[in-house]
């Protein structure tokens, strides 16, 4: 079986039942086993073994990330406005242990949300962390705001045994990957997949099927992997979005995933759900 998507998995016990109990959270801060996440340049710090770094609890960190066994895990908000450079994602993720990846994603998305949502979207006044950091409360108008998750569809369109993959302008040379786009308000996953493929590649599709998903904490996406059957293979590429898009045979995908000398394109990196989708597609054809 191909591996699950990076960032998927259970991560910490999120301790939802304690979030509304500030007295219990205060007691956890004094727990001898409590640990606080260490940050490095706007991202959770990773040690030489690829594991997240944890230190003693200092002060009153506002985020209760959950429990690792009996050990409560907290995080403060990282200093400053440093965020990971978009191009540095994959280098950082290549170092991160897969088992710690869900906690990395939760902490990074949550911390970035707090840093960018300090004011109430109803009345404009300052808000404060609430529920162990899983919401923000407005003391002025009473509104409570919850961390956002932005759904993105990412899909393999298939026609006659071949897959449609495309290149975005910022990709490294030779890289092709699954097409993707944000789900818009009022839209189902299926409709978003069909619309994006029509917009970016000019193809009509049918039989959209959900495959698997992946949290993507840059800043807070949920990647929703899908498969669609293309009704024809003639492409009209939106050159504002893509440098190129082409159909690839199973043999080409297998060779690219193996990184072999005859590869006709460079496959997405291990941390990308696009790679997981390709691996699952190849595996399903065995
Ligand atoms: Zn307000």
mmCIF file of C-alpha atoms and ligand atoms in Angstrom:
data_model
loop_
_atom_site.group_PDB
_atom_site.id
_atom_site.type_symbol
_atom_site.label_atom_id
_atom_site.label_comp_id
_atom_site.label_asym_id
_atom_site.label_seq_id
_atom_site.Cartn_x
_atom_site.Cartn_y
_atom_site.Cartn_z
ATOM 1 C CA UNK A 1 0.000 0.000 0.000
ATOM 2 C CA UNK A 2 1.260 3.523 -0.732
ATOM 3 C CA UNK A 3 1.785 5.732 2.337
ATOM 4 C CA UNK A 4 -0.898 8.084 3.678
ATOM 5 C CA UNK A 5 -0.586 11.764 2.842
ATOM 6 C CA UNK A 6 1.995 13.671 4.885
ATOM 7 C CA UNK A 7 0.335 15.660 7.741
ATOM 8 C CA UNK A 8 -2.503 13.139 7.975
ATOM 9 C CA UNK A 9 -2.751 11.007 11.100
ATOM 10 C CA UNK A 10 -4.001 11.609 14.601
ATOM 11 C CA UNK A 11 -1.342 13.815 16.175
ATOM 12 C CA UNK A 12 -2.031 14.834 19.770
ATOM 13 C CA UNK A 13 -5.207 14.091 21.724
ATOM 14 C CA UNK A 14 -6.794 17.520 21.233
ATOM 15 C CA UNK A 15 -8.538 17.546 24.634
ATOM 16 C CA UNK A 16 -11.642 19.302 23.342
ATOM 17 C CA UNK A 17 -13.522 18.544 26.588
ATOM 18 C CA UNK A 18 -11.070 20.750 28.563
ATOM 19 C CA UNK A 19 -11.025 23.786 26.314
ATOM 20 C CA UNK A 20 -14.003 25.492 27.943
ATOM 21 C CA UNK A 21 -12.576 24.937 31.462
ATOM 22 C CA UNK A 22 -9.979 27.652 32.250
ATOM 23 C CA UNK A 23 -9.424 26.273 35.771
ATOM 24 C CA UNK A 24 -8.474 22.867 34.369
ATOM 25 C CA UNK A 25 -6.156 24.514 31.826
ATOM 26 C CA UNK A 26 -4.424 26.500 34.598
ATOM 27 C CA UNK A 27 -3.879 23.251 36.520
ATOM 28 C CA UNK A 28 -2.358 21.656 33.403
ATOM 29 C CA UNK A 29 0.118 24.535 33.104
ATOM 30 C CA UNK A 30 1.523 23.481 36.503
ATOM 31 C CA UNK A 31 1.607 19.775 35.601
ATOM 32 C CA UNK A 32 5.144 18.383 35.996
ATOM 33 C CA UNK A 33 4.842 16.710 32.571
ATOM 34 C CA UNK A 34 3.639 19.849 30.758
ATOM 35 C CA UNK A 35 5.757 20.926 27.775
ATOM 36 C CA UNK A 36 5.791 23.971 25.540
ATOM 37 C CA UNK A 37 6.532 23.958 21.819
ATOM 38 C CA UNK A 38 9.770 25.652 20.757
ATOM 39 C CA UNK A 39 9.562 27.962 17.733
ATOM 40 C CA UNK A 40 12.306 28.829 15.277
ATOM 41 C CA UNK A 41 11.975 31.672 12.774
ATOM 42 C CA UNK A 42 8.174 31.522 12.504
ATOM 43 C CA UNK A 43 7.807 27.719 12.454
ATOM 44 C CA UNK A 44 7.793 24.940 15.069
ATOM 45 C CA UNK A 45 11.420 23.969 15.719
ATOM 46 C CA UNK A 46 12.643 20.570 14.471
ATOM 47 C CA UNK A 47 15.573 18.708 16.064
ATOM 48 C CA UNK A 48 18.286 16.689 14.306
ATOM 49 C CA UNK A 49 16.038 13.585 14.331
ATOM 50 C CA UNK A 50 13.154 15.396 12.632
ATOM 51 C CA UNK A 51 11.109 15.548 15.849
ATOM 52 C CA UNK A 52 9.405 18.663 17.202
ATOM 53 C CA UNK A 53 11.325 20.388 19.997
ATOM 54 C CA UNK A 54 9.599 20.873 23.359
ATOM 55 C CA UNK A 55 10.812 22.814 26.397
ATOM 56 C CA UNK A 56 9.541 23.667 29.873
ATOM 57 C CA UNK A 57 6.362 25.754 30.109
ATOM 58 C CA UNK A 58 7.262 29.431 30.505
ATOM 59 C CA UNK A 59 4.621 31.829 31.797
ATOM 60 C CA UNK A 60 1.115 31.365 30.477
ATOM 61 C CA UNK A 61 1.142 30.107 26.865
ATOM 62 C CA UNK A 62 -2.334 30.660 25.370
ATOM 63 C CA UNK A 63 -2.552 27.579 23.161
ATOM 64 C CA UNK A 64 -3.409 24.156 24.590
ATOM 65 C CA UNK A 65 -2.445 21.892 21.687
ATOM 66 C CA UNK A 66 -3.518 18.723 23.525
ATOM 67 C CA UNK A 67 -1.930 15.720 25.210
ATOM 68 C CA UNK A 68 0.858 13.353 24.309
ATOM 69 C CA UNK A 69 -0.111 10.499 26.620
ATOM 70 C CA UNK A 70 -0.358 12.216 30.020
ATOM 71 C CA UNK A 71 1.831 15.136 29.015
ATOM 72 C CA UNK A 72 -0.070 18.398 28.339
ATOM 73 C CA UNK A 73 1.353 20.246 25.337
ATOM 74 C CA UNK A 74 1.160 24.041 25.084
ATOM 75 C CA UNK A 75 2.371 26.690 22.695
ATOM 76 C CA UNK A 76 2.835 30.419 22.870
ATOM 77 C CA UNK A 77 2.489 32.579 19.787
ATOM 78 C CA UNK A 78 5.864 32.979 18.067
ATOM 79 C CA UNK A 79 7.458 36.413 18.309
ATOM 80 C CA UNK A 80 7.374 38.869 15.476
ATOM 81 C CA UNK A 81 5.752 38.406 12.119
ATOM 82 C CA UNK A 82 8.181 35.886 10.652
ATOM 83 C CA UNK A 83 6.438 33.332 8.480
ATOM 84 C CA UNK A 84 7.926 30.541 6.476
ATOM 85 C CA UNK A 85 8.864 31.605 2.995
ATOM 86 C CA UNK A 86 6.664 29.835 0.463
ATOM 87 C CA UNK A 87 9.689 28.308 -1.279
ATOM 88 C CA UNK A 88 11.133 27.030 2.020
ATOM 89 C CA UNK A 89 8.147 24.791 2.851
ATOM 90 C CA UNK A 90 9.356 21.678 1.173
ATOM 91 C CA UNK A 91 12.911 21.942 2.442
ATOM 92 C CA UNK A 92 11.615 22.242 6.006
ATOM 93 C CA UNK A 93 9.126 19.414 5.538
ATOM 94 C CA UNK A 94 11.809 17.122 4.144
ATOM 95 C CA UNK A 95 13.363 17.240 7.646
ATOM 96 C CA UNK A 96 10.161 16.673 9.626
ATOM 97 C CA UNK A 97 9.268 13.243 11.040
ATOM 98 C CA UNK A 98 5.890 12.108 9.628
ATOM 99 C CA UNK A 99 4.600 11.169 13.094
ATOM 100 C CA UNK A 100 5.072 14.746 14.357
ATOM 101 C CA UNK A 101 3.713 16.334 11.171
ATOM 102 C CA UNK A 102 0.034 16.598 12.300
ATOM 103 C CA UNK A 103 1.092 18.480 15.458
ATOM 104 C CA UNK A 104 3.395 20.729 13.409
ATOM 105 C CA UNK A 105 0.433 21.523 11.106
ATOM 106 C CA UNK A 106 -2.003 22.200 13.955
ATOM 107 C CA UNK A 107 0.391 24.458 15.870
ATOM 108 C CA UNK A 108 1.516 26.422 12.814
ATOM 109 C CA UNK A 109 -1.984 26.978 11.398
ATOM 110 C CA UNK A 110 -3.414 27.898 14.788
ATOM 111 C CA UNK A 111 -0.588 30.293 15.700
ATOM 112 C CA UNK A 112 -0.736 32.013 12.315
ATOM 113 C CA UNK A 113 -4.488 32.414 12.630
ATOM 114 C CA UNK A 114 -4.102 34.141 16.012
ATOM 115 C CA UNK A 115 -1.436 36.471 14.655
ATOM 116 C CA UNK A 116 -3.593 37.491 11.699
ATOM 117 C CA UNK A 117 -6.946 37.736 13.460
ATOM 118 C CA UNK A 118 -6.343 40.002 16.415
ATOM 119 C CA UNK A 119 -9.381 42.130 15.658
ATOM 120 C CA UNK A 120 -13.059 41.312 15.631
ATOM 121 C CA UNK A 121 -14.517 40.933 12.137
ATOM 122 C CA UNK A 122 -17.895 42.137 13.481
ATOM 123 C CA UNK A 123 -16.970 45.334 15.358
ATOM 124 C CA UNK A 124 -13.234 45.829 14.728
ATOM 125 C CA UNK A 125 -12.122 45.823 18.390
ATOM 126 C CA UNK A 126 -9.251 43.704 19.755
ATOM 127 C CA UNK A 127 -10.060 40.079 20.570
ATOM 128 C CA UNK A 128 -8.470 37.645 23.040
ATOM 129 C CA UNK A 129 -7.605 33.929 22.864
ATOM 130 C CA UNK A 130 -10.312 31.712 24.310
ATOM 131 C CA UNK A 131 -10.966 27.957 24.733
ATOM 132 C CA UNK A 132 -7.297 27.075 25.128
ATOM 133 C CA UNK A 133 -6.541 29.018 21.962
ATOM 134 C CA UNK A 134 -9.130 27.287 19.765
ATOM 135 C CA UNK A 135 -11.187 30.451 19.408
ATOM 136 C CA UNK A 136 -10.964 34.212 20.018
ATOM 137 C CA UNK A 137 -13.508 36.164 22.019
ATOM 138 C CA UNK A 138 -14.441 39.798 21.434
ATOM 139 C CA UNK A 139 -14.875 41.524 24.835
ATOM 140 C CA UNK A 140 -16.616 44.437 23.133
ATOM 141 C CA UNK A 141 -19.475 42.852 21.159
ATOM 142 C CA UNK A 142 -19.292 39.292 22.504
ATOM 143 C CA UNK A 143 -18.671 37.610 19.157
ATOM 144 C CA UNK A 144 -16.604 34.414 19.232
ATOM 145 C CA UNK A 145 -14.376 33.632 16.256
ATOM 146 C CA UNK A 146 -13.013 30.210 15.310
ATOM 147 C CA UNK A 147 -9.839 29.309 13.388
ATOM 148 C CA UNK A 148 -10.516 29.075 9.694
ATOM 149 C CA UNK A 149 -9.745 26.157 7.411
ATOM 150 C CA UNK A 150 -9.707 26.837 3.669
ATOM 151 C CA UNK A 151 -10.737 23.855 1.507
ATOM 152 C CA UNK A 152 -8.711 23.287 -1.658
ATOM 153 C CA UNK A 153 -9.521 20.613 -4.226
ATOM 154 C CA UNK A 154 -6.567 18.837 -5.849
ATOM 155 C CA UNK A 155 -7.395 16.340 -8.529
ATOM 156 C CA UNK A 156 -6.236 13.734 -10.971
ATOM 157 C CA UNK A 157 -8.216 13.921 -14.201
ATOM 158 C CA UNK A 158 -7.944 10.662 -16.149
ATOM 159 C CA UNK A 159 -8.632 9.940 -19.815
ATOM 160 C CA UNK A 160 -7.990 6.652 -21.557
ATOM 161 C CA UNK A 161 -5.485 5.492 -18.922
ATOM 162 C CA UNK A 162 -3.548 8.763 -18.834
ATOM 163 C CA UNK A 163 -3.454 11.477 -16.165
ATOM 164 C CA UNK A 164 -3.573 15.237 -16.601
ATOM 165 C CA UNK A 165 -0.797 17.054 -14.712
ATOM 166 C CA UNK A 166 0.246 20.684 -14.929
ATOM 167 C CA UNK A 167 3.059 23.107 -14.144
ATOM 168 C CA UNK A 168 2.672 26.278 -12.122
ATOM 169 C CA UNK A 169 5.183 29.037 -12.940
ATOM 170 C CA UNK A 170 6.978 28.801 -9.572
ATOM 171 C CA UNK A 171 7.640 25.030 -9.786
ATOM 172 C CA UNK A 172 11.219 23.768 -10.094
ATOM 173 C CA UNK A 173 12.268 22.826 -13.642
ATOM 174 C CA UNK A 174 10.559 19.688 -14.926
ATOM 175 C CA UNK A 175 8.027 19.449 -12.087
ATOM 176 C CA UNK A 176 4.433 18.513 -12.970
ATOM 177 C CA UNK A 177 1.700 18.024 -10.400
ATOM 178 C CA UNK A 178 -2.040 17.633 -9.917
ATOM 179 C CA UNK A 179 -4.170 20.694 -10.685
ATOM 180 C CA UNK A 180 -5.699 22.398 -7.660
ATOM 181 C CA UNK A 181 -7.844 25.322 -6.599
ATOM 182 C CA UNK A 182 -9.822 26.792 -3.720
ATOM 183 C CA UNK A 183 -13.401 25.691 -3.144
ATOM 184 C CA UNK A 184 -15.600 28.764 -3.493
ATOM 185 C CA UNK A 185 -18.550 29.727 -1.278
ATOM 186 C CA UNK A 186 -21.688 27.830 -2.213
ATOM 187 C CA UNK A 187 -19.793 25.102 -4.039
ATOM 188 C CA UNK A 188 -19.562 21.351 -3.453
ATOM 189 C CA UNK A 189 -16.251 19.489 -3.714
ATOM 190 C CA UNK A 190 -17.494 17.839 -6.910
ATOM 191 C CA UNK A 191 -18.484 21.163 -8.481
ATOM 192 C CA UNK A 192 -15.163 22.753 -7.505
ATOM 193 C CA UNK A 193 -13.201 19.907 -9.143
ATOM 194 C CA UNK A 194 -15.221 20.218 -12.357
ATOM 195 C CA UNK A 195 -14.944 24.024 -12.428
ATOM 196 C CA UNK A 196 -11.181 24.113 -11.806
ATOM 197 C CA UNK A 197 -10.480 21.541 -14.524
ATOM 198 C CA UNK A 198 -12.691 23.473 -16.936
ATOM 199 C CA UNK A 199 -11.044 26.812 -16.061
ATOM 200 C CA UNK A 200 -7.414 25.700 -16.014
ATOM 201 C CA UNK A 201 -7.351 22.995 -18.689
ATOM 202 C CA UNK A 202 -10.587 23.427 -20.664
ATOM 203 C CA UNK A 203 -11.810 19.882 -20.046
ATOM 204 C CA UNK A 204 -15.241 18.626 -18.999
ATOM 205 C CA UNK A 205 -15.312 15.804 -16.427
ATOM 206 C CA UNK A 206 -17.734 13.324 -14.876
ATOM 207 C CA UNK A 207 -17.748 10.890 -11.940
ATOM 208 C CA UNK A 208 -15.754 12.981 -9.466
ATOM 209 C CA UNK A 209 -14.698 10.767 -6.548
ATOM 210 C CA UNK A 210 -13.134 11.758 -3.227
ATOM 211 C CA UNK A 211 -9.824 9.979 -2.512
ATOM 212 C CA UNK A 212 -8.093 11.359 0.606
ATOM 213 C CA UNK A 213 -7.227 14.643 2.292
ATOM 214 C CA UNK A 214 -4.337 16.493 3.889
ATOM 215 C CA UNK A 215 -4.076 19.510 6.190
ATOM 216 C CA UNK A 216 -1.636 22.021 4.680
ATOM 217 C CA UNK A 217 -0.564 24.669 7.214
ATOM 218 C CA UNK A 218 0.615 27.405 4.805
ATOM 219 C CA UNK A 219 -1.421 29.040 6.183
ATOM 220 C CA UNK A 220 -4.478 26.868 6.831
ATOM 221 C CA UNK A 221 -5.662 24.815 3.867
ATOM 222 C CA UNK A 222 -7.339 21.443 3.784
ATOM 223 C CA UNK A 223 -6.284 19.706 0.585
ATOM 224 C CA UNK A 224 -9.085 17.459 -0.716
ATOM 225 C CA UNK A 225 -7.766 14.849 -3.131
ATOM 226 C CA UNK A 226 -10.131 13.703 -5.885
ATOM 227 C CA UNK A 227 -10.261 11.755 -9.134
ATOM 228 C CA UNK A 228 -12.330 12.724 -12.158
ATOM 229 C CA UNK A 229 -12.991 11.137 -15.545
ATOM 230 C CA UNK A 230 -12.286 13.526 -18.419
ATOM 231 C CA UNK A 231 -14.826 13.309 -21.253
ATOM 232 C CA UNK A 232 -12.225 14.252 -23.902
ATOM 233 C CA UNK A 233 -8.475 14.896 -23.992
ATOM 234 C CA UNK A 234 -8.309 18.167 -25.918
ATOM 235 C CA UNK A 235 -6.820 20.870 -23.646
ATOM 236 C CA UNK A 236 -7.252 24.643 -23.500
ATOM 237 C CA UNK A 237 -4.701 25.794 -20.923
ATOM 238 C CA UNK A 238 -5.206 28.940 -18.839
ATOM 239 C CA UNK A 239 -1.743 30.443 -19.170
ATOM 240 C CA UNK A 240 -2.425 32.889 -16.329
ATOM 241 C CA UNK A 241 -2.490 29.901 -13.954
ATOM 242 C CA UNK A 242 -0.294 27.294 -15.631
ATOM 243 C CA UNK A 243 2.897 27.191 -17.677
ATOM 244 C CA UNK A 244 1.799 23.903 -19.182
ATOM 245 C CA UNK A 245 -0.478 20.889 -18.737
ATOM 246 C CA UNK A 246 -0.162 17.498 -20.408
ATOM 247 C CA UNK A 247 -1.393 13.927 -20.292
ATOM 248 C CA UNK A 248 0.993 11.343 -18.790
ATOM 249 C CA UNK A 249 0.875 7.572 -19.199
ATOM 250 C CA UNK A 250 1.062 5.129 -16.283
ATOM 251 C CA UNK A 251 4.610 4.238 -17.339
ATOM 252 C CA UNK A 252 5.650 7.883 -17.203
ATOM 253 C CA UNK A 253 4.118 8.320 -13.733
ATOM 254 C CA UNK A 254 5.816 5.159 -12.439
ATOM 255 C CA UNK A 255 9.182 6.287 -13.778
ATOM 256 C CA UNK A 256 8.790 9.796 -12.348
ATOM 257 C CA UNK A 257 7.829 8.463 -8.897
ATOM 258 C CA UNK A 258 10.909 6.234 -8.980
ATOM 259 C CA UNK A 259 13.069 9.190 -10.038
ATOM 260 C CA UNK A 260 14.507 7.036 -12.774
ATOM 261 C CA UNK A 261 16.777 8.208 -15.611
ATOM 262 C CA UNK A 262 13.983 7.913 -18.183
ATOM 263 C CA UNK A 263 11.570 10.107 -16.191
ATOM 264 C CA UNK A 264 9.758 12.596 -18.421
ATOM 265 C CA UNK A 265 8.862 14.844 -15.489
ATOM 266 C CA UNK A 266 9.823 15.487 -11.869
ATOM 267 C CA UNK A 267 7.189 14.141 -9.444
ATOM 268 C CA UNK A 268 5.957 16.245 -6.480
ATOM 269 C CA UNK A 269 7.907 15.849 -3.188
ATOM 270 C CA UNK A 270 6.948 13.342 -0.488
ATOM 271 C CA UNK A 271 5.194 15.912 1.694
ATOM 272 C CA UNK A 272 2.744 16.853 -1.111
ATOM 273 C CA UNK A 273 -0.624 15.090 -1.331
ATOM 274 C CA UNK A 274 -0.232 15.254 -5.121
ATOM 275 C CA UNK A 275 2.487 12.620 -4.789
ATOM 276 C CA UNK A 276 0.246 10.488 -2.570
ATOM 277 C CA UNK A 277 -2.508 10.690 -5.200
ATOM 278 C CA UNK A 278 -0.073 9.545 -7.909
ATOM 279 C CA UNK A 279 1.199 6.688 -5.718
ATOM 280 C CA UNK A 280 -2.335 5.555 -4.942
ATOM 281 C CA UNK A 281 -3.313 5.754 -8.610
ATOM 282 C CA UNK A 282 -0.351 3.603 -9.685
ATOM 283 C CA UNK A 283 -0.996 1.171 -6.825
ATOM 284 C CA UNK A 284 -4.672 0.836 -7.760
ATOM 285 C CA UNK A 285 -3.752 -0.217 -11.298
ATOM 286 C CA UNK A 286 -1.549 -3.130 -10.208
HETATM 287 ZN ZN1 LIG B 1 -16.560 42.488 18.304
#
